[in-house]
XYZ file of C-alpha atoms in Angstrom:
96
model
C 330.039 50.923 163.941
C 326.743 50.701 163.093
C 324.211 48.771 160.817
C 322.754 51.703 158.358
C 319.930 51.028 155.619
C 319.487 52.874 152.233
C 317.195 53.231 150.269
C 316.260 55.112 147.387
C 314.337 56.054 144.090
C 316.106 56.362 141.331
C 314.840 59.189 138.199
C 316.635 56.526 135.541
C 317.078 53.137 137.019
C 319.111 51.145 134.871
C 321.086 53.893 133.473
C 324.806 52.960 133.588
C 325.356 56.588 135.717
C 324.289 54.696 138.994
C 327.391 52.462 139.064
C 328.824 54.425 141.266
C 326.240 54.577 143.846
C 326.577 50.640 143.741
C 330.153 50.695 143.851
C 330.171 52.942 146.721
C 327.268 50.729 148.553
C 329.255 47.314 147.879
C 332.549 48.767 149.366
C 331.174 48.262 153.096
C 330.221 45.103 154.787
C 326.687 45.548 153.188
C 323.727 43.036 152.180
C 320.823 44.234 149.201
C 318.283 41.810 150.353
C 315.797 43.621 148.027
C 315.368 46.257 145.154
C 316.369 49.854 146.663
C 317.400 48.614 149.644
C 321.133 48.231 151.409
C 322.402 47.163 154.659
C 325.771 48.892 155.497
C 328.019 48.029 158.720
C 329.860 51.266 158.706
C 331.112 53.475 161.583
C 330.500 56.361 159.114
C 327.448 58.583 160.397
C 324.301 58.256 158.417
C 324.875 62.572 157.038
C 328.322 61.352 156.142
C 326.871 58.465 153.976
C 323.865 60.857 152.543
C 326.682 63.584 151.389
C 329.136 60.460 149.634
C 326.115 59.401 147.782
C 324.397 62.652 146.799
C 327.876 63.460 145.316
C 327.941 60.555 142.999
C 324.091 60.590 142.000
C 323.912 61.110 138.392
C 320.518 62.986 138.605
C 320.504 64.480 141.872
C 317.879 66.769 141.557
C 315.393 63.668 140.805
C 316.537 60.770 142.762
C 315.318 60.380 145.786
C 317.353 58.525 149.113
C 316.754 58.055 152.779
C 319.443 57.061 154.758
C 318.232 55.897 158.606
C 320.749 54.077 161.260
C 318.965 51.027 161.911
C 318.547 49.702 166.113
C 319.685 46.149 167.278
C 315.675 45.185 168.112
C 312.425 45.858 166.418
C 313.744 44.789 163.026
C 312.053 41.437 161.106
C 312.691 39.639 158.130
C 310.477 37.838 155.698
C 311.617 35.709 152.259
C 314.902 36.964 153.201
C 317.096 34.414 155.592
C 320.676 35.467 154.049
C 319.847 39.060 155.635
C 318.392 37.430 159.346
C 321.755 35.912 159.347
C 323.794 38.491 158.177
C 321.587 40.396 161.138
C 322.336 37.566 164.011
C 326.166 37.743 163.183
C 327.563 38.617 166.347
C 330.209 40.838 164.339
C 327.560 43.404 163.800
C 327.303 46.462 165.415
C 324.217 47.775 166.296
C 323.342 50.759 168.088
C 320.970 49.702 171.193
């Protein structure tokens, strides 16, 4: 497993064809610390993840998402202590 963030721009934020992607994003051990940005601790590699969500985008030609696997150092938090937590956890995975 690994900790993955997502990101993305969406062409019609708001519009009620995204639940979906947020269903899909809140079935894994995840955190959304802030706007157009996820947390998942998946085992799933990061082109699996892109391919699940570009199939559910409602407007994929427009939105916009970057999917990166995320390393166990170099990573800080600010306004955000639920996420440095969720981070510490020693039940994360983290690639080194």
């Amino acid at each position: 497993m690994s900790v993955i963030m997502v990101t993305y721009d969406l062409h019609k934020p708001g519009d009620k064809g995204y639940d979906a992607l947020y269903d899909y994003l809140r079935a894994y051990d995840c955190r959304h610390p802030v706007e157009s940005v996820w947390f998942l601790d998946t085992s799933k590699p990061t082109e699996t993840i892109m391919d699940d969500i570009v199939k559910i985008l409602p407007y994929p030609d427009h939105d916009m998402l970057i999917v990166i696997r995320q390393k166990k150092k170099g990573w800080v938090t600010y306004g955000t202590p639920r996420l440095a937590e969720w981070f510490k956890d020693p039940k994360r995975t983290w690639d080194l």
